[in-house]
């Protein structure tokens, strides 16, 4: 009986050692760390729920985006129904240009410690680049 346990444990240790060696060799050949082989980052998500709305207590409208194309689906009834496909998402407006700090009227607080009552005219001016 003891020999059976010994050989079983020896087989388990050899299996773990071979798995570890495989991970290290694969990482070495790919030029990555061994943890990158085990914990790879997930790929880019292709599917997301953009918006949802309840129609009634059972049915729901879902706006789903897949590969840059949106689809409107109604779920929860006796049959799930695709209402509209191939909806192109609206393009986002360009971001507003942010004014530099000296044009926005930056408020500078006086220092908390030290000479807080004495301010020089240079401290009111923002950083010069």
mmCIF file with all atom_site columns, C-alpha atoms in Angstrom:
data_model
loop_
_atom_site.group_PDB
_atom_site.id
_atom_site.type_symbol
_atom_site.label_atom_id
_atom_site.label_alt_id
_atom_site.label_comp_id
_atom_site.label_asym_id
_atom_site.label_entity_id
_atom_site.label_seq_id
_atom_site.pdbx_PDB_ins_code
_atom_site.Cartn_x
_atom_site.Cartn_y
_atom_site.Cartn_z
_atom_site.occupancy
_atom_site.B_iso_or_equiv
_atom_site.pdbx_formal_charge
_atom_site.auth_seq_id
_atom_site.auth_comp_id
_atom_site.auth_asym_id
_atom_site.auth_atom_id
_atom_site.pdbx_PDB_model_num
ATOM 1   C CA . UNK A 1 1   ? 0.000   0.000  0.000   1.00 0.00 ? 1   UNK A CA 1
ATOM 2   C CA . UNK A 1 2   ? 2.828   2.385  0.808   1.00 0.00 ? 2   UNK A CA 1
ATOM 3   C CA . UNK A 1 3   ? 4.457   1.769  -2.544  1.00 0.00 ? 3   UNK A CA 1
ATOM 4   C CA . UNK A 1 4   ? 1.193   2.704  -4.278  1.00 0.00 ? 4   UNK A CA 1
ATOM 5   C CA . UNK A 1 5   ? 1.083   6.068  -2.421  1.00 0.00 ? 5   UNK A CA 1
ATOM 6   C CA . UNK A 1 6   ? 4.784   6.641  -3.121  1.00 0.00 ? 6   UNK A CA 1
ATOM 7   C CA . UNK A 1 7   ? 4.406   6.070  -6.866  1.00 0.00 ? 7   UNK A CA 1
ATOM 8   C CA . UNK A 1 8   ? 1.257   8.207  -7.016  1.00 0.00 ? 8   UNK A CA 1
ATOM 9   C CA . UNK A 1 9   ? 2.983   11.122 -5.264  1.00 0.00 ? 9   UNK A CA 1
ATOM 10  C CA . UNK A 1 10  ? 6.061   10.695 -7.473  1.00 0.00 ? 10  UNK A CA 1
ATOM 11  C CA . UNK A 1 11  ? 3.854   10.813 -10.575 1.00 0.00 ? 11  UNK A CA 1
ATOM 12  C CA . UNK A 1 12  ? 2.129   13.992 -9.305  1.00 0.00 ? 12  UNK A CA 1
ATOM 13  C CA . UNK A 1 13  ? 5.488   15.678 -8.609  1.00 0.00 ? 13  UNK A CA 1
ATOM 14  C CA . UNK A 1 14  ? 6.777   14.743 -12.061 1.00 0.00 ? 14  UNK A CA 1
ATOM 15  C CA . UNK A 1 15  ? 3.584   16.101 -13.680 1.00 0.00 ? 15  UNK A CA 1
ATOM 16  C CA . UNK A 1 16  ? 3.943   19.428 -11.833 1.00 0.00 ? 16  UNK A CA 1
ATOM 17  C CA . UNK A 1 17  ? 7.635   19.648 -12.713 1.00 0.00 ? 17  UNK A CA 1
ATOM 18  C CA . UNK A 1 18  ? 6.969   18.985 -16.387 1.00 0.00 ? 18  UNK A CA 1
ATOM 19  C CA . UNK A 1 19  ? 4.176   21.613 -16.432 1.00 0.00 ? 19  UNK A CA 1
ATOM 20  C CA . UNK A 1 20  ? 6.504   24.150 -14.813 1.00 0.00 ? 20  UNK A CA 1
ATOM 21  C CA . UNK A 1 21  ? 9.323   23.383 -17.235 1.00 0.00 ? 21  UNK A CA 1
ATOM 22  C CA . UNK A 1 22  ? 6.880   23.728 -20.140 1.00 0.00 ? 22  UNK A CA 1
ATOM 23  C CA . UNK A 1 23  ? 5.784   27.177 -18.930 1.00 0.00 ? 23  UNK A CA 1
ATOM 24  C CA . UNK A 1 24  ? 9.372   28.377 -18.501 1.00 0.00 ? 24  UNK A CA 1
ATOM 25  C CA . UNK A 1 25  ? 10.526  27.017 -21.873 1.00 0.00 ? 25  UNK A CA 1
ATOM 26  C CA . UNK A 1 26  ? 7.531   28.563 -23.629 1.00 0.00 ? 26  UNK A CA 1
ATOM 27  C CA . UNK A 1 27  ? 8.187   31.915 -21.949 1.00 0.00 ? 27  UNK A CA 1
ATOM 28  C CA . UNK A 1 28  ? 11.874  31.726 -22.866 1.00 0.00 ? 28  UNK A CA 1
ATOM 29  C CA . UNK A 1 29  ? 11.115  30.968 -26.510 1.00 0.00 ? 29  UNK A CA 1
ATOM 30  C CA . UNK A 1 30  ? 8.547   33.781 -26.731 1.00 0.00 ? 30  UNK A CA 1
ATOM 31  C CA . UNK A 1 31  ? 10.800  36.258 -24.934 1.00 0.00 ? 31  UNK A CA 1
ATOM 32  C CA . UNK A 1 32  ? 8.270   37.014 -22.197 1.00 0.00 ? 32  UNK A CA 1
ATOM 33  C CA . UNK A 1 33  ? 8.088   36.427 -18.481 1.00 0.00 ? 33  UNK A CA 1
ATOM 34  C CA . UNK A 1 34  ? 6.599   33.171 -17.178 1.00 0.00 ? 34  UNK A CA 1
ATOM 35  C CA . UNK A 1 35  ? 3.754   35.080 -15.497 1.00 0.00 ? 35  UNK A CA 1
ATOM 36  C CA . UNK A 1 36  ? 2.797   36.559 -18.898 1.00 0.00 ? 36  UNK A CA 1
ATOM 37  C CA . UNK A 1 37  ? 2.277   33.032 -20.216 1.00 0.00 ? 37  UNK A CA 1
ATOM 38  C CA . UNK A 1 38  ? -0.101  32.169 -17.365 1.00 0.00 ? 38  UNK A CA 1
ATOM 39  C CA . UNK A 1 39  ? -1.867  35.543 -16.934 1.00 0.00 ? 39  UNK A CA 1
ATOM 40  C CA . UNK A 1 40  ? -2.257  36.959 -20.429 1.00 0.00 ? 40  UNK A CA 1
ATOM 41  C CA . UNK A 1 41  ? -4.192  40.180 -20.904 1.00 0.00 ? 41  UNK A CA 1
ATOM 42  C CA . UNK A 1 42  ? -7.564  39.672 -22.480 1.00 0.00 ? 42  UNK A CA 1
ATOM 43  C CA . UNK A 1 43  ? -8.024  40.731 -26.056 1.00 0.00 ? 43  UNK A CA 1
ATOM 44  C CA . UNK A 1 44  ? -10.049 43.712 -27.140 1.00 0.00 ? 44  UNK A CA 1
ATOM 45  C CA . UNK A 1 45  ? -13.737 43.380 -26.310 1.00 0.00 ? 45  UNK A CA 1
ATOM 46  C CA . UNK A 1 46  ? -15.876 43.108 -29.408 1.00 0.00 ? 46  UNK A CA 1
ATOM 47  C CA . UNK A 1 47  ? -19.306 43.130 -27.765 1.00 0.00 ? 47  UNK A CA 1
ATOM 48  C CA . UNK A 1 48  ? -20.865 45.660 -25.376 1.00 0.00 ? 48  UNK A CA 1
ATOM 49  C CA . UNK A 1 49  ? -24.305 46.770 -24.269 1.00 0.00 ? 49  UNK A CA 1
ATOM 50  C CA . UNK A 1 50  ? -24.536 50.456 -25.158 1.00 0.00 ? 50  UNK A CA 1
ATOM 51  C CA . UNK A 1 51  ? -27.973 51.191 -23.708 1.00 0.00 ? 51  UNK A CA 1
ATOM 52  C CA . UNK A 1 52  ? -31.025 49.395 -22.346 1.00 0.00 ? 52  UNK A CA 1
ATOM 53  C CA . UNK A 1 53  ? -34.628 50.337 -21.558 1.00 0.00 ? 53  UNK A CA 1
ATOM 54  C CA . UNK A 1 54  ? -37.524 48.471 -19.963 1.00 0.00 ? 54  UNK A CA 1
ATOM 55  C CA . UNK A 1 55  ? -40.567 48.193 -22.215 1.00 0.00 ? 55  UNK A CA 1
ATOM 56  C CA . UNK A 1 56  ? -42.772 46.561 -19.595 1.00 0.00 ? 56  UNK A CA 1
ATOM 57  C CA . UNK A 1 57  ? -42.298 44.224 -16.629 1.00 0.00 ? 57  UNK A CA 1
ATOM 58  C CA . UNK A 1 58  ? -40.961 41.406 -18.821 1.00 0.00 ? 58  UNK A CA 1
ATOM 59  C CA . UNK A 1 59  ? -39.586 42.866 -22.035 1.00 0.00 ? 59  UNK A CA 1
ATOM 60  C CA . UNK A 1 60  ? -36.468 44.929 -22.502 1.00 0.00 ? 60  UNK A CA 1
ATOM 61  C CA . UNK A 1 61  ? -34.850 46.828 -25.388 1.00 0.00 ? 61  UNK A CA 1
ATOM 62  C CA . UNK A 1 62  ? -31.086 46.450 -25.717 1.00 0.00 ? 62  UNK A CA 1
ATOM 63  C CA . UNK A 1 63  ? -28.783 48.452 -27.941 1.00 0.00 ? 63  UNK A CA 1
ATOM 64  C CA . UNK A 1 64  ? -25.734 46.265 -28.523 1.00 0.00 ? 64  UNK A CA 1
ATOM 65  C CA . UNK A 1 65  ? -22.507 47.261 -30.291 1.00 0.00 ? 65  UNK A CA 1
ATOM 66  C CA . UNK A 1 66  ? -20.473 44.582 -32.070 1.00 0.00 ? 66  UNK A CA 1
ATOM 67  C CA . UNK A 1 67  ? -17.382 45.494 -34.107 1.00 0.00 ? 67  UNK A CA 1
ATOM 68  C CA . UNK A 1 68  ? -18.468 49.138 -34.404 1.00 0.00 ? 68  UNK A CA 1
ATOM 69  C CA . UNK A 1 69  ? -22.022 48.349 -35.588 1.00 0.00 ? 69  UNK A CA 1
ATOM 70  C CA . UNK A 1 70  ? -25.044 48.657 -33.297 1.00 0.00 ? 70  UNK A CA 1
ATOM 71  C CA . UNK A 1 71  ? -28.075 46.329 -33.165 1.00 0.00 ? 71  UNK A CA 1
ATOM 72  C CA . UNK A 1 72  ? -31.434 46.925 -31.444 1.00 0.00 ? 72  UNK A CA 1
ATOM 73  C CA . UNK A 1 73  ? -32.823 43.785 -29.781 1.00 0.00 ? 73  UNK A CA 1
ATOM 74  C CA . UNK A 1 74  ? -35.957 43.138 -27.721 1.00 0.00 ? 74  UNK A CA 1
ATOM 75  C CA . UNK A 1 75  ? -35.607 40.389 -25.115 1.00 0.00 ? 75  UNK A CA 1
ATOM 76  C CA . UNK A 1 76  ? -37.800 38.871 -22.439 1.00 0.00 ? 76  UNK A CA 1
ATOM 77  C CA . UNK A 1 77  ? -40.954 37.999 -24.368 1.00 0.00 ? 77  UNK A CA 1
ATOM 78  C CA . UNK A 1 78  ? -41.868 34.607 -25.743 1.00 0.00 ? 78  UNK A CA 1
ATOM 79  C CA . UNK A 1 79  ? -39.304 35.184 -28.513 1.00 0.00 ? 79  UNK A CA 1
ATOM 80  C CA . UNK A 1 80  ? -36.266 37.468 -28.603 1.00 0.00 ? 80  UNK A CA 1
ATOM 81  C CA . UNK A 1 81  ? -36.564 39.789 -31.599 1.00 0.00 ? 81  UNK A CA 1
ATOM 82  C CA . UNK A 1 82  ? -33.932 41.695 -33.566 1.00 0.00 ? 82  UNK A CA 1
ATOM 83  C CA . UNK A 1 83  ? -35.638 44.992 -34.339 1.00 0.00 ? 83  UNK A CA 1
ATOM 84  C CA . UNK A 1 84  ? -32.932 46.764 -36.318 1.00 0.00 ? 84  UNK A CA 1
ATOM 85  C CA . UNK A 1 85  ? -29.417 45.839 -37.426 1.00 0.00 ? 85  UNK A CA 1
ATOM 86  C CA . UNK A 1 86  ? -26.542 47.733 -38.953 1.00 0.00 ? 86  UNK A CA 1
ATOM 87  C CA . UNK A 1 87  ? -27.037 50.961 -37.017 1.00 0.00 ? 87  UNK A CA 1
ATOM 88  C CA . UNK A 1 88  ? -23.930 53.131 -37.320 1.00 0.00 ? 88  UNK A CA 1
ATOM 89  C CA . UNK A 1 89  ? -23.033 54.735 -34.002 1.00 0.00 ? 89  UNK A CA 1
ATOM 90  C CA . UNK A 1 90  ? -23.026 58.538 -33.929 1.00 0.00 ? 90  UNK A CA 1
ATOM 91  C CA . UNK A 1 91  ? -19.631 60.108 -34.268 1.00 0.00 ? 91  UNK A CA 1
ATOM 92  C CA . UNK A 1 92  ? -18.362 61.878 -31.183 1.00 0.00 ? 92  UNK A CA 1
ATOM 93  C CA . UNK A 1 93  ? -17.912 65.639 -31.491 1.00 0.00 ? 93  UNK A CA 1
ATOM 94  C CA . UNK A 1 94  ? -14.296 66.784 -31.363 1.00 0.00 ? 94  UNK A CA 1
ATOM 95  C CA . UNK A 1 95  ? -13.148 67.607 -27.844 1.00 0.00 ? 95  UNK A CA 1
ATOM 96  C CA . UNK A 1 96  ? -13.239 71.284 -26.943 1.00 0.00 ? 96  UNK A CA 1
ATOM 97  C CA . UNK A 1 97  ? -9.876  72.938 -26.930 1.00 0.00 ? 97  UNK A CA 1
ATOM 98  C CA . UNK A 1 98  ? -8.695  73.656 -23.401 1.00 0.00 ? 98  UNK A CA 1
ATOM 99  C CA . UNK A 1 99  ? -7.376  77.157 -22.787 1.00 0.00 ? 99  UNK A CA 1
ATOM 100 C CA . UNK A 1 100 ? -3.923  77.479 -21.234 1.00 0.00 ? 100 UNK A CA 1
ATOM 101 C CA . UNK A 1 101 ? -3.774  78.023 -17.476 1.00 0.00 ? 101 UNK A CA 1
ATOM 102 C CA . UNK A 1 102 ? -2.853  81.706 -17.652 1.00 0.00 ? 102 UNK A CA 1
ATOM 103 C CA . UNK A 1 103 ? -5.873  82.432 -19.880 1.00 0.00 ? 103 UNK A CA 1
ATOM 104 C CA . UNK A 1 104 ? -8.313  80.759 -17.476 1.00 0.00 ? 104 UNK A CA 1
ATOM 105 C CA . UNK A 1 105 ? -7.436  82.965 -14.498 1.00 0.00 ? 105 UNK A CA 1
ATOM 106 C CA . UNK A 1 106 ? -5.795  80.369 -12.277 1.00 0.00 ? 106 UNK A CA 1
ATOM 107 C CA . UNK A 1 107 ? -6.421  80.893 -8.577  1.00 0.00 ? 107 UNK A CA 1
ATOM 108 C CA . UNK A 1 108 ? -3.297  80.354 -6.539  1.00 0.00 ? 108 UNK A CA 1
ATOM 109 C CA . UNK A 1 109 ? -3.709  79.802 -2.817  1.00 0.00 ? 109 UNK A CA 1
ATOM 110 C CA . UNK A 1 110 ? -1.185  81.376 -0.486  1.00 0.00 ? 110 UNK A CA 1
ATOM 111 C CA . UNK A 1 111 ? 1.217   78.974 1.200   1.00 0.00 ? 111 UNK A CA 1
ATOM 112 C CA . UNK A 1 112 ? -0.075  77.449 4.428   1.00 0.00 ? 112 UNK A CA 1
ATOM 113 C CA . UNK A 1 113 ? 3.180   77.799 6.352   1.00 0.00 ? 113 UNK A CA 1
ATOM 114 C CA . UNK A 1 114 ? 5.792   80.504 6.415   1.00 0.00 ? 114 UNK A CA 1
ATOM 115 C CA . UNK A 1 115 ? 5.270   83.983 5.016   1.00 0.00 ? 115 UNK A CA 1
ATOM 116 C CA . UNK A 1 116 ? 1.651   83.692 3.922   1.00 0.00 ? 116 UNK A CA 1
ATOM 117 C CA . UNK A 1 117 ? 0.923   87.407 4.371   1.00 0.00 ? 117 UNK A CA 1
ATOM 118 C CA . UNK A 1 118 ? 3.728   88.581 2.112   1.00 0.00 ? 118 UNK A CA 1
ATOM 119 C CA . UNK A 1 119 ? 3.170   87.937 -1.583  1.00 0.00 ? 119 UNK A CA 1
ATOM 120 C CA . UNK A 1 120 ? 5.425   89.021 -4.339  1.00 0.00 ? 120 UNK A CA 1
ATOM 121 C CA . UNK A 1 121 ? 4.045   90.084 -7.737  1.00 0.00 ? 121 UNK A CA 1
ATOM 122 C CA . UNK A 1 122 ? 5.832   87.121 -9.314  1.00 0.00 ? 122 UNK A CA 1
ATOM 123 C CA . UNK A 1 123 ? 3.702   84.657 -7.316  1.00 0.00 ? 123 UNK A CA 1
ATOM 124 C CA . UNK A 1 124 ? 0.498   85.918 -9.013  1.00 0.00 ? 124 UNK A CA 1
ATOM 125 C CA . UNK A 1 125 ? 1.805   85.065 -12.472 1.00 0.00 ? 125 UNK A CA 1
ATOM 126 C CA . UNK A 1 126 ? 1.480   81.486 -13.697 1.00 0.00 ? 126 UNK A CA 1
ATOM 127 C CA . UNK A 1 127 ? 4.466   79.390 -14.744 1.00 0.00 ? 127 UNK A CA 1
ATOM 128 C CA . UNK A 1 128 ? 6.324   80.660 -17.777 1.00 0.00 ? 128 UNK A CA 1
ATOM 129 C CA . UNK A 1 129 ? 7.037   78.018 -20.420 1.00 0.00 ? 129 UNK A CA 1
#
